[in-house]
Amino acid sequence: MAATRTFSIIKPDATRRNITGKIISKLEEGGLRVVAQKRIQMTEDQAKQFYAVHKERPFYGDLVSFMTSGPVVVQVLEGEDAVARNREIMGATNPADAADGTIRKEFAESIEANSVHGSDAAETAKEEIAFFFTEDEIVG
Ligand code: IDP
Ligand code: MG
């Protein structure tokens, strides 16, 4: 199967605890390759737009505050079946439900501060990558 791409964020709870390297190691050990990466401070507008799909959910406001509470690392990951592979390595949204060995099981603080974001489908991956990166910033 050909390599595909997905979009990933290392969230503020993880940058705050200086564990971005540990998280990237999990992704790499899981068979994914970082082909674009930058550390940014997300603006409120960016966070609102990025999570617009959740705007009716009760946690939306808190989520936007959390995602802008410190720097994040946005990245494009490449590998076989990258979207699903990344979701597998991340584990369930709620760390209490996440499988052993997953990033969220090992590192997440809570259902909100759960250390990583990963696209949920090929189409969203494409949109999310384009939201943060230009094609010439992606170097496979
Ligand atoms: P995902 O990140 O596993 O795809 P989504 O349902 O898309 O999960 O939710 C997006 C993000 O919103 C989660 O990663 C988490 O940070 C936050 N979130 C999801 N559900 C809750 C909740 O019930 N309370 C607080 N925050 C939540
Ligand atoms: Mg999601």
Tab-separated table of N, CA and C and ligand atoms in Angstrom:
chain	number	residue	atom	x	y	z
A	1	MET	N	0.848	-1.210	0.000
A	1	MET	CA	0.000	0.000	0.000
A	1	MET	C	0.882	1.259	0.000
A	2	ALA	N	0.510	2.238	-0.760
A	2	ALA	CA	1.310	3.464	-0.885
A	2	ALA	C	1.261	4.282	0.411
A	3	ALA	N	2.318	5.053	0.625
A	3	ALA	CA	2.355	5.914	1.805
A	3	ALA	C	1.306	7.010	1.680
A	4	THR	N	0.661	7.312	2.780
A	4	THR	CA	-0.320	8.402	2.820
A	4	THR	C	0.088	9.348	3.940
A	5	ARG	N	-0.636	10.468	4.020
A	5	ARG	CA	-0.287	11.487	5.023
A	5	ARG	C	-1.430	11.754	5.989
A	6	THR	N	-1.061	12.165	7.182
A	6	THR	CA	-2.059	12.630	8.139
A	6	THR	C	-1.515	13.854	8.855
A	7	PHE	N	-2.411	14.547	9.556
A	7	PHE	CA	-2.026	15.747	10.287
A	7	PHE	C	-2.060	15.453	11.783
A	8	SER	N	-1.082	15.986	12.494
A	8	SER	CA	-0.919	15.710	13.923
A	8	SER	C	-0.591	16.996	14.669
A	9	ILE	N	-1.079	17.100	15.894
A	9	ILE	CA	-0.676	18.213	16.772
A	9	ILE	C	-0.208	17.626	18.102
A	10	ILE	N	0.930	18.115	18.579
A	10	ILE	CA	1.330	17.857	19.962
A	10	ILE	C	0.796	19.047	20.769
A	11	LYS	N	-0.095	18.759	21.698
A	11	LYS	CA	-0.910	19.800	22.353
A	11	LYS	C	-0.157	20.490	23.500
A	12	PRO	N	-0.714	21.612	23.983
A	12	PRO	CA	-0.013	22.412	25.010
A	12	PRO	C	0.327	21.667	26.300
A	13	ASP	N	-0.473	20.668	26.686
A	13	ASP	CA	-0.124	19.945	27.924
A	13	ASP	C	1.218	19.227	27.762
A	14	ALA	N	1.514	18.817	26.524
A	14	ALA	CA	2.744	18.080	26.253
A	14	ALA	C	3.937	19.019	26.042
A	15	THR	N	3.729	20.138	25.365
A	15	THR	CA	4.867	21.069	25.210
A	15	THR	C	5.261	21.625	26.579
A	16	ARG	N	4.249	21.868	27.425
A	16	ARG	CA	4.492	22.396	28.775
A	16	ARG	C	5.366	21.436	29.596
A	17	ARG	N	5.131	20.140	29.429
A	17	ARG	CA	5.888	19.146	30.208
A	17	ARG	C	7.174	18.697	29.511
A	18	ASN	N	7.481	19.341	28.355
A	18	ASN	CA	8.737	19.053	27.643
A	18	ASN	C	8.836	17.583	27.230
A	19	ILE	N	7.726	17.040	26.705
A	19	ILE	CA	7.729	15.625	26.294
A	19	ILE	C	7.434	15.474	24.801
A	20	THR	N	7.749	16.516	24.014
A	20	THR	CA	7.486	16.398	22.572
A	20	THR	C	8.349	15.290	21.964
A	21	GLY	N	9.573	15.160	22.416
A	21	GLY	CA	10.468	14.119	21.885
A	21	GLY	C	9.939	12.719	22.159
A	22	LYS	N	9.429	12.511	23.367
A	22	LYS	CA	8.883	11.193	23.715
A	22	LYS	C	7.705	10.851	22.808
A	23	ILE	N	6.885	11.864	22.522
A	23	ILE	CA	5.706	11.636	21.676
A	23	ILE	C	6.132	11.356	20.234
A	24	ILE	N	7.084	12.132	19.742
A	24	ILE	CA	7.557	11.913	18.366
A	24	ILE	C	8.187	10.516	18.250
A	25	SER	N	8.905	10.080	19.274
A	25	SER	CA	9.477	8.719	19.251
A	25	SER	C	8.403	7.659	19.091
A	26	LYS	N	7.293	7.818	19.804
A	26	LYS	CA	6.186	6.850	19.692
A	26	LYS	C	5.665	6.799	18.259
A	27	LEU	N	5.544	7.991	17.646
A	27	LEU	CA	5.030	8.057	16.272
A	27	LEU	C	6.015	7.378	15.324
A	28	GLU	N	7.293	7.673	15.502
A	28	GLU	CA	8.313	7.089	14.629
A	28	GLU	C	8.415	5.576	14.838
A	29	GLU	N	8.411	5.160	16.091
A	29	GLU	CA	8.486	3.718	16.379
A	29	GLU	C	7.273	2.982	15.834
A	30	GLY	N	6.158	3.694	15.717
A	30	GLY	CA	4.929	3.118	15.182
A	30	GLY	C	4.896	3.078	13.663
A	31	GLY	N	5.958	3.538	13.026
A	31	GLY	CA	6.042	3.404	11.576
A	31	GLY	C	5.732	4.675	10.806
A	32	LEU	N	5.543	5.793	11.501
A	32	LEU	CA	5.259	7.054	10.799
A	32	LEU	C	6.528	7.910	10.733
A	33	ARG	N	6.572	8.769	9.715
A	33	ARG	CA	7.730	9.622	9.477
A	33	ARG	C	7.257	11.077	9.488
A	34	VAL	N	7.983	11.940	10.204
A	34	VAL	CA	7.641	13.370	10.207
A	34	VAL	C	8.154	13.988	8.918
A	35	VAL	N	7.250	14.527	8.085
A	35	VAL	CA	7.677	15.135	6.812
A	35	VAL	C	7.473	16.653	6.802
A	36	ALA	N	6.887	17.182	7.877
A	36	ALA	CA	6.789	18.631	8.069
A	36	ALA	C	6.500	18.858	9.548
A	37	GLN	N	7.054	19.953	10.081
A	37	GLN	CA	6.880	20.181	11.515
A	37	GLN	C	7.203	21.622	11.871
A	38	LYS	N	6.369	22.234	12.719
A	38	LYS	CA	6.730	23.531	13.300
A	38	LYS	C	6.052	23.742	14.648
A	39	ARG	N	6.762	24.473	15.489
A	39	ARG	CA	6.225	24.802	16.813
A	39	ARG	C	5.613	26.194	16.700
A	40	ILE	N	4.344	26.304	17.049
A	40	ILE	CA	3.634	27.581	16.889
A	40	ILE	C	2.785	27.877	18.125
A	41	GLN	N	2.424	29.136	18.259
A	41	GLN	CA	1.403	29.523	19.229
A	41	GLN	C	0.124	29.727	18.426
A	42	MET	N	-0.854	28.861	18.616
A	42	MET	CA	-2.107	28.989	17.867
A	42	MET	C	-2.865	30.221	18.339
A	43	THR	N	-3.439	30.962	17.399
A	43	THR	CA	-4.274	32.105	17.783
A	43	THR	C	-5.675	31.583	18.114
A	44	GLU	N	-6.446	32.437	18.789
A	44	GLU	CA	-7.815	32.050	19.123
A	44	GLU	C	-8.620	31.793	17.847
A	45	ASP	N	-8.425	32.629	16.849
A	45	ASP	CA	-9.139	32.455	15.572
A	45	ASP	C	-8.786	31.122	14.918
A	46	GLN	N	-7.515	30.793	14.919
A	46	GLN	CA	-7.084	29.507	14.331
A	46	GLN	C	-7.708	28.334	15.072
A	47	ALA	N	-7.671	28.375	16.410
A	47	ALA	CA	-8.214	27.259	17.204
A	47	ALA	C	-9.720	27.130	16.982
A	48	LYS	N	-10.412	28.252	16.934
A	48	LYS	CA	-11.870	28.232	16.704
A	48	LYS	C	-12.195	27.628	15.354
A	49	GLN	N	-11.437	28.033	14.360
A	49	GLN	CA	-11.671	27.530	12.999
A	49	GLN	C	-11.285	26.051	12.884
A	50	PHE	N	-10.149	25.704	13.484
A	50	PHE	CA	-9.673	24.320	13.396
A	50	PHE	C	-10.677	23.352	14.018
A	51	TYR	N	-11.284	23.779	15.147
A	51	TYR	CA	-12.220	22.897	15.864
A	51	TYR	C	-13.681	23.269	15.598
A	52	ALA	N	-13.939	23.988	14.504
A	52	ALA	CA	-15.305	24.455	14.197
A	52	ALA	C	-16.329	23.323	14.189
A	53	VAL	N	-15.890	22.124	13.808
A	53	VAL	CA	-16.794	20.975	13.773
A	53	VAL	C	-17.401	20.692	15.158
A	54	HIS	N	-16.712	21.124	16.214
A	54	HIS	CA	-17.187	20.883	17.584
A	54	HIS	C	-17.879	22.101	18.199
A	55	LYS	N	-18.234	23.105	17.380
A	55	LYS	CA	-18.658	24.369	18.003
A	55	LYS	C	-19.952	24.296	18.807
A	56	GLU	N	-20.777	23.296	18.549
A	56	GLU	CA	-22.003	23.140	19.349
A	56	GLU	C	-21.773	22.302	20.610
A	57	ARG	N	-20.596	21.733	20.746
A	57	ARG	CA	-20.344	20.846	21.894
A	57	ARG	C	-20.052	21.697	23.136
A	58	PRO	N	-20.443	21.181	24.323
A	58	PRO	CA	-20.266	21.972	25.552
A	58	PRO	C	-18.806	22.296	25.868
A	59	PHE	N	-17.870	21.476	25.357
A	59	PHE	CA	-16.462	21.676	25.700
A	59	PHE	C	-15.730	22.591	24.721
A	60	TYR	N	-16.432	23.130	23.721
A	60	TYR	CA	-15.774	23.895	22.650
A	60	TYR	C	-14.967	25.093	23.185
A	61	GLY	N	-15.594	25.904	24.028
A	61	GLY	CA	-14.912	27.097	24.557
A	61	GLY	C	-13.662	26.732	25.334
A	62	ASP	N	-13.789	25.729	26.197
A	62	ASP	CA	-12.640	25.273	26.994
A	62	ASP	C	-11.539	24.713	26.099
A	63	LEU	N	-11.949	24.003	25.053
A	63	LEU	CA	-10.982	23.395	24.140
A	63	LEU	C	-10.170	24.481	23.425
A	64	VAL	N	-10.857	25.540	22.983
A	64	VAL	CA	-10.166	26.656	22.316
A	64	VAL	C	-9.198	27.322	23.294
A	65	SER	N	-9.628	27.525	24.537
A	65	SER	CA	-8.730	28.117	25.550
A	65	SER	C	-7.521	27.221	25.787
A	66	PHE	N	-7.774	25.921	25.911
A	66	PHE	CA	-6.673	24.985	26.152
A	66	PHE	C	-5.682	24.986	24.993
A	67	MET	N	-6.190	24.945	23.772
A	67	MET	CA	-5.294	24.827	22.608
A	67	MET	C	-4.475	26.096	22.364
A	68	THR	N	-4.911	27.211	22.988
A	68	THR	CA	-4.153	28.463	22.846
A	68	THR	C	-3.395	28.795	24.141
A	69	SER	N	-3.371	27.855	25.090
A	69	SER	CA	-2.771	28.125	26.408
A	69	SER	C	-1.246	28.019	26.401
A	70	GLY	N	-0.682	27.561	25.291
A	70	GLY	CA	0.767	27.423	25.181
A	70	GLY	C	1.099	26.961	23.783
A	71	PRO	N	2.389	26.814	23.492
A	71	PRO	CA	2.771	26.386	22.146
A	71	PRO	C	2.301	24.969	21.825
A	72	VAL	N	2.132	24.739	20.535
A	72	VAL	CA	1.820	23.396	20.041
A	72	VAL	C	2.837	23.072	18.941
A	73	VAL	N	2.969	21.780	18.641
A	73	VAL	CA	3.791	21.365	17.499
A	73	VAL	C	2.848	20.763	16.464
A	74	VAL	N	2.760	21.434	15.312
A	74	VAL	CA	1.923	20.901	14.226
A	74	VAL	C	2.831	20.128	13.281
A	75	GLN	N	2.332	18.997	12.787
A	75	GLN	CA	3.201	18.158	11.959
A	75	GLN	C	2.401	17.329	10.954
A	76	VAL	N	3.086	17.031	9.862
A	76	VAL	CA	2.535	16.131	8.860
A	76	VAL	C	3.286	14.813	8.995
A	77	LEU	N	2.530	13.729	9.090
A	77	LEU	CA	3.114	12.390	9.243
A	77	LEU	C	2.823	11.577	8.001
A	78	GLU	N	3.784	10.785	7.608
A	78	GLU	CA	3.627	9.968	6.407
A	78	GLU	C	3.893	8.504	6.753
A	79	GLY	N	3.156	7.626	6.121
A	79	GLY	CA	3.361	6.197	6.330
A	79	GLY	C	2.214	5.412	5.743
A	80	GLU	N	2.324	4.102	5.870
A	80	GLU	CA	1.266	3.244	5.351
A	80	GLU	C	-0.004	3.461	6.181
A	81	ASP	N	-1.100	3.752	5.515
A	81	ASP	CA	-2.390	3.942	6.190
A	81	ASP	C	-2.249	4.942	7.349
A	82	ALA	N	-1.646	6.096	7.042
A	82	ALA	CA	-1.201	7.040	8.082
A	82	ALA	C	-2.319	7.513	9.021
A	83	VAL	N	-3.514	7.772	8.492
A	83	VAL	CA	-4.593	8.292	9.348
A	83	VAL	C	-4.923	7.275	10.443
A	84	ALA	N	-5.178	6.043	10.027
A	84	ALA	CA	-5.565	4.996	10.983
A	84	ALA	C	-4.395	4.616	11.893
A	85	ARG	N	-3.209	4.551	11.313
A	85	ARG	CA	-2.027	4.184	12.097
A	85	ARG	C	-1.800	5.195	13.221
A	86	ASN	N	-1.896	6.489	12.853
A	86	ASN	CA	-1.697	7.535	13.860
A	86	ASN	C	-2.744	7.435	14.961
A	87	ARG	N	-4.018	7.204	14.581
A	87	ARG	CA	-5.084	7.086	15.593
A	87	ARG	C	-4.800	5.901	16.521
A	88	GLU	N	-4.251	4.831	15.969
A	88	GLU	CA	-3.912	3.658	16.776
A	88	GLU	C	-2.814	3.983	17.791
A	89	ILE	N	-1.798	4.696	17.324
A	89	ILE	CA	-0.662	5.037	18.196
A	89	ILE	C	-1.095	6.035	19.277
A	90	MET	N	-2.057	6.942	18.907
A	90	MET	CA	-2.564	7.940	19.860
A	90	MET	C	-3.375	7.304	20.971
A	91	GLY	N	-4.259	6.369	20.621
A	91	GLY	CA	-5.193	5.791	21.581
A	91	GLY	C	-6.483	6.591	21.671
A	92	ALA	N	-7.417	6.083	22.470
A	92	ALA	CA	-8.755	6.687	22.575
A	92	ALA	C	-8.703	8.112	23.123
A	93	THR	N	-9.686	8.926	22.730
A	93	THR	CA	-9.777	10.332	23.147
A	93	THR	C	-9.635	10.477	24.664
A	94	ASN	N	-10.370	9.641	25.398
A	94	ASN	CA	-10.305	9.671	26.860
A	94	ASN	C	-9.187	8.732	27.327
A	95	PRO	N	-8.157	9.264	27.988
A	95	PRO	CA	-7.025	8.397	28.386
A	95	PRO	C	-7.473	7.211	29.243
A	96	ALA	N	-8.592	7.363	29.932
A	96	ALA	CA	-9.098	6.260	30.761
A	96	ALA	C	-9.495	5.066	29.891
A	97	ASP	N	-9.819	5.336	28.627
A	97	ASP	CA	-10.218	4.262	27.701
A	97	ASP	C	-9.093	3.844	26.762
A	98	ALA	N	-7.954	4.514	26.841
A	98	ALA	CA	-6.877	4.277	25.869
A	98	ALA	C	-6.126	2.981	26.183
A	99	ALA	N	-5.748	2.282	25.120
A	99	ALA	CA	-5.040	0.997	25.280
A	99	ALA	C	-3.618	1.219	25.803
A	100	ASP	N	-3.103	0.197	26.459
A	100	ASP	CA	-1.724	0.239	26.956
A	100	ASP	C	-0.750	0.515	25.813
A	101	GLY	N	0.259	1.317	26.100
A	101	GLY	CA	1.296	1.593	25.111
A	101	GLY	C	0.977	2.758	24.196
A	102	THR	N	-0.269	3.254	24.234
A	102	THR	CA	-0.622	4.390	23.366
A	102	THR	C	-0.137	5.698	24.000
A	103	ILE	N	-0.031	6.720	23.161
A	103	ILE	CA	0.429	8.029	23.646
A	103	ILE	C	-0.516	8.552	24.731
A	104	ARG	N	-1.819	8.473	24.461
A	104	ARG	CA	-2.758	9.045	25.437
A	104	ARG	C	-2.768	8.257	26.743
A	105	LYS	N	-2.609	6.948	26.681
A	105	LYS	CA	-2.541	6.155	27.917
A	105	LYS	C	-1.321	6.571	28.732
A	106	GLU	N	-0.184	6.758	28.041
A	106	GLU	CA	1.046	7.044	28.777
A	106	GLU	C	1.186	8.498	29.211
A	107	PHE	N	0.652	9.416	28.381
A	107	PHE	CA	0.987	10.822	28.627
A	107	PHE	C	-0.189	11.755	28.902
A	108	ALA	N	-1.415	11.416	28.467
A	108	ALA	CA	-2.512	12.389	28.581
A	108	ALA	C	-2.842	12.687	30.040
A	109	GLU	N	-3.232	13.939	30.276
A	109	GLU	CA	-3.614	14.354	31.631
A	109	GLU	C	-5.110	14.186	31.868
A	110	SER	N	-5.915	14.345	30.798
A	110	SER	CA	-7.375	14.302	30.927
A	110	SER	C	-7.978	14.116	29.543
A	111	ILE	N	-9.301	13.989	29.487
A	111	ILE	CA	-9.974	13.855	28.182
A	111	ILE	C	-9.736	15.094	27.328
A	112	GLU	N	-9.577	16.255	27.949
A	112	GLU	CA	-9.300	17.475	27.176
A	112	GLU	C	-7.794	17.607	26.893
A	113	ALA	N	-7.002	17.556	27.941
A	113	ALA	CA	-5.542	17.719	27.806
A	113	ALA	C	-4.948	16.357	27.484
A	114	ASN	N	-5.236	15.893	26.259
A	114	ASN	CA	-4.893	14.508	25.903
A	114	ASN	C	-3.712	14.424	24.927
A	115	SER	N	-2.841	15.434	24.999
A	115	SER	CA	-1.474	15.396	24.430
A	115	SER	C	-1.335	15.446	22.911
A	116	VAL	N	-2.282	14.864	22.179
A	116	VAL	CA	-2.145	14.828	20.716
A	116	VAL	C	-3.492	14.963	20.008
A	117	HIS	N	-3.399	15.518	18.805
A	117	HIS	CA	-4.516	15.507	17.851
A	117	HIS	C	-4.098	14.658	16.660
A	118	GLY	N	-5.057	13.979	16.051
A	118	GLY	CA	-4.795	13.289	14.788
A	118	GLY	C	-6.025	13.331	13.908
A	119	SER	N	-5.825	13.559	12.631
A	119	SER	CA	-6.961	13.605	11.696
A	119	SER	C	-7.762	12.310	11.777
A	120	ASP	N	-9.070	12.419	11.488
A	120	ASP	CA	-9.940	11.245	11.613
A	120	ASP	C	-10.286	10.582	10.281
A	121	ALA	N	-9.870	11.177	9.161
A	121	ALA	CA	-10.173	10.598	7.840
A	121	ALA	C	-9.251	11.229	6.806
A	122	ALA	N	-9.143	10.586	5.644
A	122	ALA	CA	-8.237	11.083	4.596
A	122	ALA	C	-8.599	12.514	4.179
A	123	GLU	N	-9.883	12.783	4.029
A	123	GLU	CA	-10.321	14.107	3.562
A	123	GLU	C	-10.005	15.195	4.607
A	124	THR	N	-10.283	14.892	5.901
A	124	THR	CA	-9.953	15.877	6.951
A	124	THR	C	-8.440	16.061	7.050
A	125	ALA	N	-7.684	14.997	6.848
A	125	ALA	CA	-6.224	15.108	6.886
A	125	ALA	C	-5.757	16.134	5.856
A	126	LYS	N	-6.300	16.030	4.657
A	126	LYS	CA	-5.926	16.946	3.575
A	126	LYS	C	-6.240	18.395	3.954
A	127	GLU	N	-7.434	18.605	4.486
A	127	GLU	CA	-7.850	19.960	4.883
A	127	GLU	C	-6.991	20.482	6.030
A	128	GLU	N	-6.741	19.638	7.022
A	128	GLU	CA	-5.980	20.074	8.199
A	128	GLU	C	-4.518	20.360	7.836
A	129	ILE	N	-3.938	19.552	6.953
A	129	ILE	CA	-2.564	19.814	6.500
A	129	ILE	C	-2.521	21.176	5.806
A	130	ALA	N	-3.482	21.422	4.928
A	130	ALA	CA	-3.499	22.682	4.163
A	130	ALA	C	-3.772	23.889	5.064
A	131	PHE	N	-4.410	23.663	6.197
A	131	PHE	CA	-4.699	24.744	7.149
A	131	PHE	C	-3.405	25.280	7.767
A	132	PHE	N	-2.405	24.434	7.934
A	132	PHE	CA	-1.168	24.849	8.616
A	132	PHE	C	0.081	24.848	7.739
A	133	PHE	N	0.054	24.139	6.620
A	133	PHE	CA	1.285	24.012	5.829
A	133	PHE	C	1.039	24.310	4.356
A	134	THR	N	2.054	24.913	3.724
A	134	THR	CA	2.047	25.006	2.268
A	134	THR	C	2.779	23.772	1.740
A	135	GLU	N	2.524	23.430	0.502
A	135	GLU	CA	3.091	22.199	-0.072
A	135	GLU	C	4.626	22.219	-0.015
A	136	ASP	N	5.242	23.403	-0.169
A	136	ASP	CA	6.717	23.451	-0.180
A	136	ASP	C	7.327	23.333	1.225
A	137	GLU	N	6.494	23.330	2.253
A	137	GLU	CA	6.999	23.094	3.615
A	137	GLU	C	7.013	21.601	3.962
A	138	ILE	N	6.449	20.796	3.080
A	138	ILE	CA	6.382	19.350	3.329
A	138	ILE	C	7.467	18.668	2.518
A	139	VAL	N	8.408	18.072	3.250
A	139	VAL	CA	9.569	17.488	2.589
A	139	VAL	C	9.662	16.024	2.990
A	140	GLY	N	9.169	15.176	2.112
A	140	GLY	CA	9.116	13.751	2.423
A	140	GLY	C	10.472	13.098	2.225
B	1	IDP	P1	-10.165	13.138	18.973
B	1	IDP	O1	-9.127	14.183	19.319
B	1	IDP	O2	-9.838	11.802	19.588
B	1	IDP	O3	-10.451	13.046	17.497
B	1	IDP	P2	-12.693	14.573	19.230
B	1	IDP	O4	-13.998	13.947	19.617
B	1	IDP	O5	-12.517	14.976	17.803
B	1	IDP	O6	-11.532	13.578	19.704
B	1	IDP	O7	-12.495	15.835	20.170
B	1	IDP	C1	-11.519	16.809	19.870
B	1	IDP	C2	-10.812	17.182	21.161
B	1	IDP	O8	-11.750	17.814	22.042
B	1	IDP	C3	-10.271	16.007	21.983
B	1	IDP	O9	-9.034	15.523	21.535
B	1	IDP	C4	-10.183	16.625	23.358
B	1	IDP	O10	-9.036	17.482	23.490
B	1	IDP	C5	-11.453	17.484	23.390
B	1	IDP	N1	-12.592	16.764	23.953
B	1	IDP	C6	-13.313	15.768	23.364
B	1	IDP	N2	-14.309	15.346	24.170
B	1	IDP	C7	-14.237	16.099	25.287
B	1	IDP	C8	-14.997	16.152	26.509
B	1	IDP	O11	-15.965	15.397	26.706
B	1	IDP	N3	-14.601	17.076	27.433
B	1	IDP	C9	-13.545	17.927	27.240
B	1	IDP	N4	-12.826	17.924	26.117
B	1	IDP	C10	-13.143	17.015	25.142
B	2	MG	MG	-11.296	14.466	16.222
